[in-house]
């Protein structure tokens, strides 16, 4: 029987700890502010935005919401981002993805001030992560690392298999595990014999977005099974990529869906907003180039 990794509980602990830090900073005259931009009317995105607003309120972070109707032209969105970049009360900017058709995602991400890019999607921040000197840690992979730390699971020397190679999850996840001295394999839709690779994993991170992809026979006994995915099954219920009931008796640790990685992602966004505000002086972002390499190559363990 695997230990169920309680992301919901840990995220709540992190938010409480962040609330104290936010309060301290606010007393010094810097109240962290997060702007969330939602373009179009995707119902799932609207729920994510609502949740982020609630997290901000709990942490004492000021939230600014910008709802743009479907059909908003690219120029209008990038002008809004230019305003937010210049606004000293806003330390973090998040544009909810995916954007509606007709809007150029790459251009929008590139227009965000990298010092306010709390999602860590801007090329400058991706480069810093890649070099092992991140300014902001990418939220979902950082959430996974924080969960591993909470359960005292050290990736060093372990075979870490990541299923998925997206810019948002798979690639940065592989990098964070690599920086913590894991031996990393990345699988994707063209990987033949997926099970033969996942069965070698001491730590398996599934981020394919395919319900039922990872079954019990694809798991090494005693493995750590981290399910990042958020899918809807045929009954419309939220589920991950892993067949939980098959894997739970085999693995040593497993994350539930929901209640595992999802809440951790949101907590890391709050952490990044605080980080952005802390590095602000006189209302302007300080243009530091990332943190010390020790943060990544030694330990990414963070004090919450
Ligand atoms: P994505 O951009 O669609 O990427 C999915 C990746 O999985 C791709 O690299 C794809 O390979 C790979 N893949 C697809 N089918 C596969 C298969 N049969 N075998 C092996 N690999 C396969 O998705 P994403 O944005 O990374 O998100 C992945 C999942 O995580 C989704 O369910 C999403 O909802 C969830 N998510 C959760 C959180 C959270 O906070 N928990 C945050 C972000 C995302 P190719 O590159 O070859 O196409």
PDB file of C-alpha atoms in Angstrom, residues 92-207:
ATOM      1  CA  UNK A  92       3.541  39.049 -11.165  1.00  0.00           C
ATOM      2  CA  UNK A  93       1.681  38.698 -14.462  1.00  0.00           C
ATOM      3  CA  UNK A  94      -0.046  35.508 -15.464  1.00  0.00           C
ATOM      4  CA  UNK A  95      -1.804  35.099 -18.785  1.00  0.00           C
ATOM      5  CA  UNK A  96      -4.130  32.122 -18.524  1.00  0.00           C
ATOM      6  CA  UNK A  97      -3.358  29.569 -21.248  1.00  0.00           C
ATOM      7  CA  UNK A  98      -4.482  28.281 -23.651  1.00  0.00           C
ATOM      8  CA  UNK A  99      -5.346  31.534 -25.419  1.00  0.00           C
ATOM      9  CA  UNK A 100      -8.338  31.581 -27.760  1.00  0.00           C
ATOM     10  CA  UNK A 101      -7.726  31.004 -31.458  1.00  0.00           C
ATOM     11  CA  UNK A 102      -6.294  34.004 -33.243  1.00  0.00           C
ATOM     12  CA  UNK A 103      -4.029  35.078 -30.386  1.00  0.00           C
ATOM     13  CA  UNK A 104      -0.316  34.360 -30.712  1.00  0.00           C
ATOM     14  CA  UNK A 105       0.792  32.685 -27.481  1.00  0.00           C
ATOM     15  CA  UNK A 106       4.549  32.974 -28.106  1.00  0.00           C
ATOM     16  CA  UNK A 107       4.283  36.695 -28.803  1.00  0.00           C
ATOM     17  CA  UNK A 108       2.162  37.267 -25.710  1.00  0.00           C
ATOM     18  CA  UNK A 109       4.591  35.393 -23.442  1.00  0.00           C
ATOM     19  CA  UNK A 110       7.524  37.294 -24.958  1.00  0.00           C
ATOM     20  CA  UNK A 111       5.822  40.604 -24.160  1.00  0.00           C
ATOM     21  CA  UNK A 112       5.723  39.923 -20.395  1.00  0.00           C
ATOM     22  CA  UNK A 113       8.529  41.517 -18.377  1.00  0.00           C
ATOM     23  CA  UNK A 114      10.680  38.473 -17.435  1.00  0.00           C
ATOM     24  CA  UNK A 115      10.943  39.842 -13.864  1.00  0.00           C
ATOM     25  CA  UNK A 116       7.129  39.607 -13.599  1.00  0.00           C
ATOM     26  CA  UNK A 117       6.824  36.306 -15.463  1.00  0.00           C
ATOM     27  CA  UNK A 118       5.737  34.248 -12.451  1.00  0.00           C
ATOM     28  CA  UNK A 119       4.791  31.295 -14.657  1.00  0.00           C
ATOM     29  CA  UNK A 120       8.438  31.174 -15.826  1.00  0.00           C
ATOM     30  CA  UNK A 121       7.440  30.710 -19.469  1.00  0.00           C
ATOM     31  CA  UNK A 122       9.445  33.638 -20.934  1.00  0.00           C
ATOM     32  CA  UNK A 123      12.516  32.542 -22.930  1.00  0.00           C
ATOM     33  CA  UNK A 124      14.820  34.419 -20.524  1.00  0.00           C
ATOM     34  CA  UNK A 125      13.409  32.531 -17.538  1.00  0.00           C
ATOM     35  CA  UNK A 126      13.451  29.218 -19.399  1.00  0.00           C
ATOM     36  CA  UNK A 127      17.125  29.865 -20.209  1.00  0.00           C
ATOM     37  CA  UNK A 128      17.905  30.615 -16.562  1.00  0.00           C
ATOM     38  CA  UNK A 129      16.148  27.405 -15.477  1.00  0.00           C
ATOM     39  CA  UNK A 130      18.086  25.479 -18.100  1.00  0.00           C
ATOM     40  CA  UNK A 131      21.386  26.907 -16.840  1.00  0.00           C
ATOM     41  CA  UNK A 132      20.489  25.971 -13.268  1.00  0.00           C
ATOM     42  CA  UNK A 133      20.146  29.577 -12.072  1.00  0.00           C
ATOM     43  CA  UNK A 134      16.395  30.163 -12.052  1.00  0.00           C
ATOM     44  CA  UNK A 135      14.776  33.484 -11.246  1.00  0.00           C
ATOM     45  CA  UNK A 136      11.434  31.709 -10.798  1.00  0.00           C
ATOM     46  CA  UNK A 137      10.907  27.969 -10.602  1.00  0.00           C
ATOM     47  CA  UNK A 138       8.253  26.685 -13.041  1.00  0.00           C
ATOM     48  CA  UNK A 139       5.115  26.176 -10.943  1.00  0.00           C
ATOM     49  CA  UNK A 140       4.034  22.593 -11.676  1.00  0.00           C
ATOM     50  CA  UNK A 141       7.516  21.000 -11.692  1.00  0.00           C
ATOM     51  CA  UNK A 142       8.441  23.042  -8.592  1.00  0.00           C
ATOM     52  CA  UNK A 143       5.279  21.745  -6.928  1.00  0.00           C
ATOM     53  CA  UNK A 144       6.390  18.183  -7.673  1.00  0.00           C
ATOM     54  CA  UNK A 145       9.862  18.880  -6.219  1.00  0.00           C
ATOM     55  CA  UNK A 146       8.342  20.395  -3.081  1.00  0.00           C
ATOM     56  CA  UNK A 147       6.177  17.286  -2.632  1.00  0.00           C
ATOM     57  CA  UNK A 148       9.235  15.035  -3.000  1.00  0.00           C
ATOM     58  CA  UNK A 149      11.071  17.159  -0.425  1.00  0.00           C
ATOM     59  CA  UNK A 150       8.149  17.019   1.982  1.00  0.00           C
ATOM     60  CA  UNK A 151       8.285  13.218   1.902  1.00  0.00           C
ATOM     61  CA  UNK A 152      12.112  13.292   2.114  1.00  0.00           C
ATOM     62  CA  UNK A 153      12.518  11.673  -1.292  1.00  0.00           C
ATOM     63  CA  UNK A 154      15.864  12.645  -2.792  1.00  0.00           C
ATOM     64  CA  UNK A 155      16.052  12.254  -6.602  1.00  0.00           C
ATOM     65  CA  UNK A 156      19.873  12.028  -6.477  1.00  0.00           C
ATOM     66  CA  UNK A 157      21.026   8.833  -8.146  1.00  0.00           C
ATOM     67  CA  UNK A 158      17.481   7.691  -8.886  1.00  0.00           C
ATOM     68  CA  UNK A 159      16.183   6.877 -12.339  1.00  0.00           C
ATOM     69  CA  UNK A 160      13.518   9.534 -12.931  1.00  0.00           C
ATOM     70  CA  UNK A 161      11.226   8.955 -15.894  1.00  0.00           C
ATOM     71  CA  UNK A 162       9.083  11.849 -17.125  1.00  0.00           C
ATOM     72  CA  UNK A 163       6.239  11.026 -19.512  1.00  0.00           C
ATOM     73  CA  UNK A 164       5.569  14.190 -21.534  1.00  0.00           C
ATOM     74  CA  UNK A 165       7.895  16.788 -23.051  1.00  0.00           C
ATOM     75  CA  UNK A 166       5.827  19.974 -23.053  1.00  0.00           C
ATOM     76  CA  UNK A 167       7.445  23.340 -22.328  1.00  0.00           C
ATOM     77  CA  UNK A 168       5.131  23.808 -19.355  1.00  0.00           C
ATOM     78  CA  UNK A 169       5.548  20.493 -17.562  1.00  0.00           C
ATOM     79  CA  UNK A 170       7.661  17.705 -19.083  1.00  0.00           C
ATOM     80  CA  UNK A 171      10.835  19.562 -20.108  1.00  0.00           C
ATOM     81  CA  UNK A 172      11.194  21.773 -16.999  1.00  0.00           C
ATOM     82  CA  UNK A 173      10.311  18.787 -14.781  1.00  0.00           C
ATOM     83  CA  UNK A 174      13.125  16.783 -16.348  1.00  0.00           C
ATOM     84  CA  UNK A 175      15.517  19.700 -15.785  1.00  0.00           C
ATOM     85  CA  UNK A 176      14.627  20.136 -12.111  1.00  0.00           C
ATOM     86  CA  UNK A 177      15.103  16.409 -11.499  1.00  0.00           C
ATOM     87  CA  UNK A 178      18.389  16.508 -13.401  1.00  0.00           C
ATOM     88  CA  UNK A 179      19.590  19.492 -11.349  1.00  0.00           C
ATOM     89  CA  UNK A 180      18.875  17.453  -8.251  1.00  0.00           C
ATOM     90  CA  UNK A 181      21.138  14.729  -9.636  1.00  0.00           C
ATOM     91  CA  UNK A 182      18.468  12.336 -10.900  1.00  0.00           C
ATOM     92  CA  UNK A 183      19.241  10.197 -13.962  1.00  0.00           C
ATOM     93  CA  UNK A 184      16.461  11.375 -16.233  1.00  0.00           C
ATOM     94  CA  UNK A 185      14.632   9.764 -19.153  1.00  0.00           C
ATOM     95  CA  UNK A 186      11.959  11.667 -21.069  1.00  0.00           C
ATOM     96  CA  UNK A 187       9.215   9.787 -22.918  1.00  0.00           C
ATOM     97  CA  UNK A 188       6.675  11.149 -25.386  1.00  0.00           C
ATOM     98  CA  UNK A 189       4.123  10.059 -27.952  1.00  0.00           C
ATOM     99  CA  UNK A 190       6.809   8.631 -30.274  1.00  0.00           C
ATOM    100  CA  UNK A 191       8.482   6.566 -27.559  1.00  0.00           C
ATOM    101  CA  UNK A 192       8.095   2.870 -28.445  1.00  0.00           C
ATOM    102  CA  UNK A 193       7.589   0.412 -25.579  1.00  0.00           C
ATOM    103  CA  UNK A 194       6.660   3.041 -22.999  1.00  0.00           C
ATOM    104  CA  UNK A 195       6.135   0.403 -20.287  1.00  0.00           C
ATOM    105  CA  UNK A 196       9.649  -0.973 -20.671  1.00  0.00           C
ATOM    106  CA  UNK A 197      10.976   2.477 -19.709  1.00  0.00           C
ATOM    107  CA  UNK A 198       8.449   3.400 -16.999  1.00  0.00           C
ATOM    108  CA  UNK A 199       9.136   0.019 -15.344  1.00  0.00           C
ATOM    109  CA  UNK A 200      12.719   1.193 -14.755  1.00  0.00           C
ATOM    110  CA  UNK A 201      11.590   4.350 -12.956  1.00  0.00           C
ATOM    111  CA  UNK A 202      12.382   4.899  -9.295  1.00  0.00           C
ATOM    112  CA  UNK A 203      10.475   8.168  -9.695  1.00  0.00           C
ATOM    113  CA  UNK A 204       7.829   8.269 -12.420  1.00  0.00           C
ATOM    114  CA  UNK A 205       6.220  11.592 -13.345  1.00  0.00           C
ATOM    115  CA  UNK A 206       3.260  11.263 -15.706  1.00  0.00           C
ATOM    116  CA  UNK A 207       2.264  14.375 -17.649  1.00  0.00           C
TER     117      UNK A 207
END
